[in-house]
mmCIF file with all atom_site columns, C-alpha atoms in Angstrom:
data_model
loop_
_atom_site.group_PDB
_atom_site.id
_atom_site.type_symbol
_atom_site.label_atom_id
_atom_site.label_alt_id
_atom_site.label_comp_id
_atom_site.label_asym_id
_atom_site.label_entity_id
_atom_site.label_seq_id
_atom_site.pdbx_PDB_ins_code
_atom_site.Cartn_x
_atom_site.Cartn_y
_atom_site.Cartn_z
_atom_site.occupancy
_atom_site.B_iso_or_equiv
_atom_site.pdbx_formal_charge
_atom_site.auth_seq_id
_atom_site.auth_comp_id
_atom_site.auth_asym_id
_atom_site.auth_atom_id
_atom_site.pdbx_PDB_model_num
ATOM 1   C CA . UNK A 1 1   ? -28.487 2.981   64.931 1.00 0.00 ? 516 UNK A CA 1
ATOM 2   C CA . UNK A 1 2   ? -31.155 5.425   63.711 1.00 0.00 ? 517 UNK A CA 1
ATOM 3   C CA . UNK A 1 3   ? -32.585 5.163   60.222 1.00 0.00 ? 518 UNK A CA 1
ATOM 4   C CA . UNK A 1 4   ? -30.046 7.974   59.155 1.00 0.00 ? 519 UNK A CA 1
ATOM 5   C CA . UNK A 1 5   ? -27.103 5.904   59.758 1.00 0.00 ? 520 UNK A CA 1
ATOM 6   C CA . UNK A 1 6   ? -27.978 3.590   57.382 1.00 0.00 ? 521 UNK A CA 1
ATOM 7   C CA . UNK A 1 7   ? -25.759 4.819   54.526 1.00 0.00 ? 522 UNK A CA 1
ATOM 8   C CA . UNK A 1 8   ? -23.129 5.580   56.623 1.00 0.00 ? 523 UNK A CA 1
ATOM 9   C CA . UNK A 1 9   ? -23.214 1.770   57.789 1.00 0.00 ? 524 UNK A CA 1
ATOM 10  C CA . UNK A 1 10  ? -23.265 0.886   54.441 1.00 0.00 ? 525 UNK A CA 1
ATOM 11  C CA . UNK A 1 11  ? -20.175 2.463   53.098 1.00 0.00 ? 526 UNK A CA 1
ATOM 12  C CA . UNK A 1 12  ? -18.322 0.882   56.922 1.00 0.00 ? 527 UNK A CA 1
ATOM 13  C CA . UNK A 1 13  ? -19.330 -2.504  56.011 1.00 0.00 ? 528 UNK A CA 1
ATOM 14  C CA . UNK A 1 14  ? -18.765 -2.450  52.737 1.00 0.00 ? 529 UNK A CA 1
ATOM 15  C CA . UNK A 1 15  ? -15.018 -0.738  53.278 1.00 0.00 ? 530 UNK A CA 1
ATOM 16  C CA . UNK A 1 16  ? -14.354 -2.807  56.142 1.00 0.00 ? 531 UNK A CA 1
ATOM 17  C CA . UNK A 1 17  ? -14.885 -6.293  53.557 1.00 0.00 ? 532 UNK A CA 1
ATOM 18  C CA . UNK A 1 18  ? -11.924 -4.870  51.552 1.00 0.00 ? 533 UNK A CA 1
ATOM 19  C CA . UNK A 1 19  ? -9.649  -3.993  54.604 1.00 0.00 ? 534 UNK A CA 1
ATOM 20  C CA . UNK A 1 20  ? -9.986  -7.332  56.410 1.00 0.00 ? 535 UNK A CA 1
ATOM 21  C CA . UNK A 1 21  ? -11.207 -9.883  54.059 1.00 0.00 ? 536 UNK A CA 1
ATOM 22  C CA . UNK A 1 22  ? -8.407  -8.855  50.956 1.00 0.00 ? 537 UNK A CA 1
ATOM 23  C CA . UNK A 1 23  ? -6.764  -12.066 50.062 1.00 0.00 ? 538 UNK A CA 1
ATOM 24  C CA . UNK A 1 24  ? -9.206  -14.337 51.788 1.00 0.00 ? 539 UNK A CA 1
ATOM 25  C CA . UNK A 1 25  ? -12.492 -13.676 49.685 1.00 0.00 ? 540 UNK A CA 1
ATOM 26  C CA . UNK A 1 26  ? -11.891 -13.660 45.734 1.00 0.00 ? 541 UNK A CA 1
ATOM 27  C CA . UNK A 1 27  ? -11.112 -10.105 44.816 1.00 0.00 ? 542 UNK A CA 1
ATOM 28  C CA . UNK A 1 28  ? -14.563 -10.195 42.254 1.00 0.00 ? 543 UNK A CA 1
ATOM 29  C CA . UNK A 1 29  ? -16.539 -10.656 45.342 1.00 0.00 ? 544 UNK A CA 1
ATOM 30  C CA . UNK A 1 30  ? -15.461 -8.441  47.492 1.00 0.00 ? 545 UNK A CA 1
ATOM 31  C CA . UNK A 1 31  ? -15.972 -5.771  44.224 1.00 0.00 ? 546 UNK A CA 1
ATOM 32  C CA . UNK A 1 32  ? -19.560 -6.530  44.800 1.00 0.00 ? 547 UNK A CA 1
ATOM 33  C CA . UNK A 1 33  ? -19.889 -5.764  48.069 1.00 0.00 ? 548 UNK A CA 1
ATOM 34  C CA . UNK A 1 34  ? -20.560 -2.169  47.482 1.00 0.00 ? 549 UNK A CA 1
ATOM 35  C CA . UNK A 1 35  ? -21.439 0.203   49.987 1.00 0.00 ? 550 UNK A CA 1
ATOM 36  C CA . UNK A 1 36  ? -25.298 0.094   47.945 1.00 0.00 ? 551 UNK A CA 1
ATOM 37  C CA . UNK A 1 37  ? -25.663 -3.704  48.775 1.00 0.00 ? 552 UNK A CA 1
ATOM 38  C CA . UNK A 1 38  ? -24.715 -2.896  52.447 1.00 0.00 ? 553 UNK A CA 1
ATOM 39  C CA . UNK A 1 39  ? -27.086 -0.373  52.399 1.00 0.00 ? 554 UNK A CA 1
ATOM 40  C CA . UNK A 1 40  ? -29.672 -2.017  51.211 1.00 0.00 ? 555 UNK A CA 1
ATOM 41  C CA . UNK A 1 41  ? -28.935 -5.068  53.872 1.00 0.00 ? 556 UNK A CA 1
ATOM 42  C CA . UNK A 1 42  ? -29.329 -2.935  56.615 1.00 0.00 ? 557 UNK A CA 1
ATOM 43  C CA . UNK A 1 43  ? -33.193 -1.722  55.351 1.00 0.00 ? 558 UNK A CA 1
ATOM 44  C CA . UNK A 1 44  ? -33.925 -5.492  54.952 1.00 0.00 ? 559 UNK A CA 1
ATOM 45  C CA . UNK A 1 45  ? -33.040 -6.976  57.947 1.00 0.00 ? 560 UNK A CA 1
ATOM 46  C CA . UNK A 1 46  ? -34.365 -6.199  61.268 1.00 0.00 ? 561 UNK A CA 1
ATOM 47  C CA . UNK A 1 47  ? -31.432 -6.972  63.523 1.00 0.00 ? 562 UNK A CA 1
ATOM 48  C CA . UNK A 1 48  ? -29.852 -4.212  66.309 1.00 0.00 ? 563 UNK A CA 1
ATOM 49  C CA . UNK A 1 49  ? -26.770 -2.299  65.258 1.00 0.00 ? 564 UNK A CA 1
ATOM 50  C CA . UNK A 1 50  ? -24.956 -0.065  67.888 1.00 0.00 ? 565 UNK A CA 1
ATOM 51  C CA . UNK A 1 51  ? -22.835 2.282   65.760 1.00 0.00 ? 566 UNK A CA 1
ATOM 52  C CA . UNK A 1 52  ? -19.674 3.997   66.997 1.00 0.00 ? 567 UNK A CA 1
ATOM 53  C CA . UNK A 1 53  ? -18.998 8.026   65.991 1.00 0.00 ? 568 UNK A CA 1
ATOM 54  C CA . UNK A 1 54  ? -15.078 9.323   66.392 1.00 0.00 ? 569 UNK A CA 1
ATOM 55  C CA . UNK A 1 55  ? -14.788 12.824  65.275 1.00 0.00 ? 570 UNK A CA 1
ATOM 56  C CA . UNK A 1 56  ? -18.278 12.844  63.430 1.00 0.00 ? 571 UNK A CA 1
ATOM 57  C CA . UNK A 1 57  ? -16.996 10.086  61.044 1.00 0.00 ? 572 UNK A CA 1
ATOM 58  C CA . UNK A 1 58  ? -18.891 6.186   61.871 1.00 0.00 ? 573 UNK A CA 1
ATOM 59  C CA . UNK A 1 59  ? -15.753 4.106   62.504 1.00 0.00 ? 574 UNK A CA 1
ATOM 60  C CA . UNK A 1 60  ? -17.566 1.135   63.610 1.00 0.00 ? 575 UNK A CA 1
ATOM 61  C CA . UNK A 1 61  ? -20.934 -1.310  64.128 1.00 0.00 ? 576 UNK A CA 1
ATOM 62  C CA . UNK A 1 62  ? -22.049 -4.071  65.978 1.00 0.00 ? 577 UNK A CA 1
ATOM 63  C CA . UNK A 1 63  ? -24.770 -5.886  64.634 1.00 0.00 ? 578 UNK A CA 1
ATOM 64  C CA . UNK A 1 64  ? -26.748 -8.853  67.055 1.00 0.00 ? 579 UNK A CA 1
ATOM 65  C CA . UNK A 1 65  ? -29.680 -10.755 68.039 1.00 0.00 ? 580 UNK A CA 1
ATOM 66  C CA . UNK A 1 66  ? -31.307 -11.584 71.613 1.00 0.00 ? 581 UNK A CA 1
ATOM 67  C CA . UNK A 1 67  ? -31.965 -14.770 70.018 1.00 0.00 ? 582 UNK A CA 1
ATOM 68  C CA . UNK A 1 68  ? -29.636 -16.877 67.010 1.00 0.00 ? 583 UNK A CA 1
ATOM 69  C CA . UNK A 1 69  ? -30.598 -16.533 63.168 1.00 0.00 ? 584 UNK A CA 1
ATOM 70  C CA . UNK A 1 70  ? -32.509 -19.993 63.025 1.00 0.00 ? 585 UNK A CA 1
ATOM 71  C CA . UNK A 1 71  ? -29.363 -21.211 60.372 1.00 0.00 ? 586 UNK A CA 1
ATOM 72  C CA . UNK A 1 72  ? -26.969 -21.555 63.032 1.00 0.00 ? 587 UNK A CA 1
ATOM 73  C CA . UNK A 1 73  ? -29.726 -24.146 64.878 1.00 0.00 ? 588 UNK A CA 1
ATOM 74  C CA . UNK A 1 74  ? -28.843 -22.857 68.533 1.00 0.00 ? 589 UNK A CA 1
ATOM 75  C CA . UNK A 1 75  ? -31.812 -22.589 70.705 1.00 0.00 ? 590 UNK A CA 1
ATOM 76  C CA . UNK A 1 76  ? -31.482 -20.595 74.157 1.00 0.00 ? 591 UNK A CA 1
ATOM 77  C CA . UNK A 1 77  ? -27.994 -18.706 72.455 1.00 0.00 ? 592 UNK A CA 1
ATOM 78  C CA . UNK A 1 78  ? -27.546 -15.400 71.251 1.00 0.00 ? 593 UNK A CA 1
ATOM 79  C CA . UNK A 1 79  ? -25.634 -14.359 68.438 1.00 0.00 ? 594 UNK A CA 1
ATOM 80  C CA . UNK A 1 80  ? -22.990 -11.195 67.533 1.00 0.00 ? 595 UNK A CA 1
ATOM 81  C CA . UNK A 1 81  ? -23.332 -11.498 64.088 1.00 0.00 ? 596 UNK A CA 1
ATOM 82  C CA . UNK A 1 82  ? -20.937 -8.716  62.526 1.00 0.00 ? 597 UNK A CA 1
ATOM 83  C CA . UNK A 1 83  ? -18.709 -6.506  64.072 1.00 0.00 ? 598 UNK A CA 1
ATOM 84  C CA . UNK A 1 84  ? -16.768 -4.297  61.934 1.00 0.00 ? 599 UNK A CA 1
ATOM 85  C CA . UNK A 1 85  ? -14.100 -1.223  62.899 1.00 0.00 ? 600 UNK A CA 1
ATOM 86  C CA . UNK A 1 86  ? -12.300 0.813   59.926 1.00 0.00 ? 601 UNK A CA 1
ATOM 87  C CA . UNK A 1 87  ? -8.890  0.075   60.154 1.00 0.00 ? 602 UNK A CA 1
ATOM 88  C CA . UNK A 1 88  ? -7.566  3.524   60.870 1.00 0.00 ? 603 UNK A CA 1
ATOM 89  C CA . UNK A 1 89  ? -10.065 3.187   63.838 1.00 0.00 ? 604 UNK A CA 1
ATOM 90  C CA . UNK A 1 90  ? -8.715  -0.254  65.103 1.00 0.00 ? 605 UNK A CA 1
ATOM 91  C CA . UNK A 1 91  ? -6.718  -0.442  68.506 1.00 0.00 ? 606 UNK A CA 1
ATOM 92  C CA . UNK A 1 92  ? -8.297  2.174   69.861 1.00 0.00 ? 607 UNK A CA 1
ATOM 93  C CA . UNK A 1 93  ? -10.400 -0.068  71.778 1.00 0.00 ? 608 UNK A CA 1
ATOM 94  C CA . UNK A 1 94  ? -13.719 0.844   69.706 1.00 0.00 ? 609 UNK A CA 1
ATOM 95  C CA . UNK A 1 95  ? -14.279 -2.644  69.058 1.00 0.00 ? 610 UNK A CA 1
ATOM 96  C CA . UNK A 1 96  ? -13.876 -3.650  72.801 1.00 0.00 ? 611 UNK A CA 1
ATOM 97  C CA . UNK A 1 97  ? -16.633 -0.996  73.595 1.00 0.00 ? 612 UNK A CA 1
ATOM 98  C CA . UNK A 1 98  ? -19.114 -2.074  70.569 1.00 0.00 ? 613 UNK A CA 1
ATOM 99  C CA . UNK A 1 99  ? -18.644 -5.725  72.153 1.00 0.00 ? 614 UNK A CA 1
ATOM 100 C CA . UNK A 1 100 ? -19.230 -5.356  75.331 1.00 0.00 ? 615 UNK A CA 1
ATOM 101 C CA . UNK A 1 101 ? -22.446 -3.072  75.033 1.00 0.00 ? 616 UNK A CA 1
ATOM 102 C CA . UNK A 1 102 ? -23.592 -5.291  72.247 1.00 0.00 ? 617 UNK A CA 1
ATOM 103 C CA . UNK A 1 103 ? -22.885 -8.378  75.037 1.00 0.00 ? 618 UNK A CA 1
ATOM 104 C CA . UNK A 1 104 ? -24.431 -6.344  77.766 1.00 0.00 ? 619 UNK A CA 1
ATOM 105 C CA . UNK A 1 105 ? -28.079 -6.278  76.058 1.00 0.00 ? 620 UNK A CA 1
ATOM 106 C CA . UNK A 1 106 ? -28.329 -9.724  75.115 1.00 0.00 ? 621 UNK A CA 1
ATOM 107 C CA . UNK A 1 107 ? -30.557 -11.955 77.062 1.00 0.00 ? 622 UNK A CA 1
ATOM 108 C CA . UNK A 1 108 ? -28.435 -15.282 77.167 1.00 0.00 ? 623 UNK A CA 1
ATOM 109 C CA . UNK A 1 109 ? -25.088 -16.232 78.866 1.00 0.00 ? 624 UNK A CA 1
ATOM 110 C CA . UNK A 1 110 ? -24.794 -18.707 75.752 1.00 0.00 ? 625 UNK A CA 1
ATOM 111 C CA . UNK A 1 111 ? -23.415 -16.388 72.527 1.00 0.00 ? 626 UNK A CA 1
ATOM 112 C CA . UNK A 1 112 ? -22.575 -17.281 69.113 1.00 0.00 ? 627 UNK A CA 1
ATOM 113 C CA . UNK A 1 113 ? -20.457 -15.503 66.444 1.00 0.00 ? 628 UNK A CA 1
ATOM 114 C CA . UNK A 1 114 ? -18.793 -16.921 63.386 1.00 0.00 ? 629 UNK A CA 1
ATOM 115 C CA . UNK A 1 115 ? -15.928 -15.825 61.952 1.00 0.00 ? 630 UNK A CA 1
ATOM 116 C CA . UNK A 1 116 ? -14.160 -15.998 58.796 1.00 0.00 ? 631 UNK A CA 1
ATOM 117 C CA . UNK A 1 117 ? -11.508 -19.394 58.515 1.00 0.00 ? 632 UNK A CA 1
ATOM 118 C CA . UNK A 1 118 ? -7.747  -17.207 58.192 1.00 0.00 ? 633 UNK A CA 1
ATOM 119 C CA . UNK A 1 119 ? -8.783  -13.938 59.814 1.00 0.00 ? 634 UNK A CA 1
ATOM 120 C CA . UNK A 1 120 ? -6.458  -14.154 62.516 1.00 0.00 ? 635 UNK A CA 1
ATOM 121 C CA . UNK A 1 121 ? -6.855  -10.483 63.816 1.00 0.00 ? 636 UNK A CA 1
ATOM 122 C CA . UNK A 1 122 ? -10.361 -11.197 64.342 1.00 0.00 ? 637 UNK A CA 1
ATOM 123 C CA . UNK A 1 123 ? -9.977  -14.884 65.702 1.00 0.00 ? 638 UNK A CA 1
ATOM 124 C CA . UNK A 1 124 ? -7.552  -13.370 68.401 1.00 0.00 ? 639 UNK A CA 1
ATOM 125 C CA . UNK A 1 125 ? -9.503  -10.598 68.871 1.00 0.00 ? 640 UNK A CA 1
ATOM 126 C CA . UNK A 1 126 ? -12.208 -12.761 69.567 1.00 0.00 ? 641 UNK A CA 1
ATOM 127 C CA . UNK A 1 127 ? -10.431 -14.773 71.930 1.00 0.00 ? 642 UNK A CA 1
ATOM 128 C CA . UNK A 1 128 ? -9.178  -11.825 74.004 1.00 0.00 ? 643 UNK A CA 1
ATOM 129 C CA . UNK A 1 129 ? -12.910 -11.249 74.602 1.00 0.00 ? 644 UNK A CA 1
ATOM 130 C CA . UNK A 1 130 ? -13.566 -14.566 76.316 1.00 0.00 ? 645 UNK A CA 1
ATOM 131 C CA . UNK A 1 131 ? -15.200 -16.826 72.973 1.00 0.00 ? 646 UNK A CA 1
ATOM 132 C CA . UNK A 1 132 ? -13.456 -20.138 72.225 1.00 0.00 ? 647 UNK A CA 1
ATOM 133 C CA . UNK A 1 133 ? -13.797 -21.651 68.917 1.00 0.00 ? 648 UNK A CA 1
ATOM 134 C CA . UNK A 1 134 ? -15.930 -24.564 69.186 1.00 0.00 ? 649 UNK A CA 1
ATOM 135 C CA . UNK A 1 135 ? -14.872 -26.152 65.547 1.00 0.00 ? 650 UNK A CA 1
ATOM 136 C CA . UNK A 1 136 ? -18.143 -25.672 64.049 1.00 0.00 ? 651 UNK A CA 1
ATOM 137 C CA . UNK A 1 137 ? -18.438 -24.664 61.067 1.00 0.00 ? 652 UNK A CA 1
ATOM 138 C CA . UNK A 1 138 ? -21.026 -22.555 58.125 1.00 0.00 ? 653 UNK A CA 1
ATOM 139 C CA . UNK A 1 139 ? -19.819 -23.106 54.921 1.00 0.00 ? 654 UNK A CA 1
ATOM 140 C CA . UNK A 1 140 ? -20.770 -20.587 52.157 1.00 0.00 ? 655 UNK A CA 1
ATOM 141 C CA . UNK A 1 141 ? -20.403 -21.122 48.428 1.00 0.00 ? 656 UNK A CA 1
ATOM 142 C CA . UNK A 1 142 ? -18.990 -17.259 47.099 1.00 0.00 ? 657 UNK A CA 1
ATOM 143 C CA . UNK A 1 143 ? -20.914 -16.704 43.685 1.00 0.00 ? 658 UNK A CA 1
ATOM 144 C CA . UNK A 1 144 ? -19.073 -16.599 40.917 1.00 0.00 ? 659 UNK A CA 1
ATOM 145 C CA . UNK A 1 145 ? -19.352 -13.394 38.938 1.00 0.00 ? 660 UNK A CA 1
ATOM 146 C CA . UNK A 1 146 ? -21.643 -13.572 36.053 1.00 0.00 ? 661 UNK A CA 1
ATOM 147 C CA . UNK A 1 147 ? -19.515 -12.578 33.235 1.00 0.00 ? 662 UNK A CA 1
ATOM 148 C CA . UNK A 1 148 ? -20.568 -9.664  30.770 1.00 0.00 ? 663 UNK A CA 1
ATOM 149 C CA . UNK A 1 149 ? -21.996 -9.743  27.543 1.00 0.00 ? 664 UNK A CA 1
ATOM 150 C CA . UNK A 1 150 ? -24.654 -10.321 24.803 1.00 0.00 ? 665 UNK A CA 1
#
């Protein structure tokens, strides 16, 4: 991903969290995941992205690390940790490609991902690629929205 992409990624992550996680995340926080906060994620964190173009539009990213993000305490393990396609991009086997050349530069045989308890599309997806779910799990406490007012 080049530093132009970045707002393009943004608005892709941040439409792709409505798509797939609608009716599994409250609908207030998904309403905060704007296509601003995933833009400004992507300038804060240094982690590779491949990106993948279909008729000049980004449909898709892979975002991973050679080695895991020290919270999900697995030494000697990569880690795929977000891999999102538009929908009106899916089965066209973009997410397939974004995997495997996200899997092909990683250093270890040993690769992490999590992935969100109830997204089955993903879950299966996941499995089709060869990952097994191991049971473990990274629980996350979604903020509650401040309410507005004086």
């Amino acid at each position: 991903m080049a530093e132009g992409d970045i707002p393009a990624k943004g608005r892709v992550h941040s439409l792709c969290w409505r798509e797939t996680y609608r009716g599994l995340i409250p609908d207030g926080y998904l309403e905060s995941i704007t296509p601003e906060f995933c833009t400004g994620l992507a300038r804060s964190r240094n982690i590779d992205t491949l990106v993948a173009l279909c008729v000049g539009e980004m449909a898709g990213f892979v975002c991973f690390c050679a080695e895991a993000r020290p919270f999900t305490a697995r030494e000697g393990c990569s880690e795929v940790a977000a891999l999102y396609v538009l929908r009106k991009y899916q089965s066209l086997g973009l997410g397939r490609t974004l995997m495997e050349s996200a899997l092909g530069r990683l250093p270890h045989g040993s690769v992490i991902l999590y992935v969100l308890d109830g997204n089955r599309r993903a879950i299966e997806f996941y499995r089709h690629m060869g990952f097994e779910l191991t049971g473990r799990e990274l629980r996350e406490e979604i903020p509650r929205r401040r309410a507005q007012g004086a």
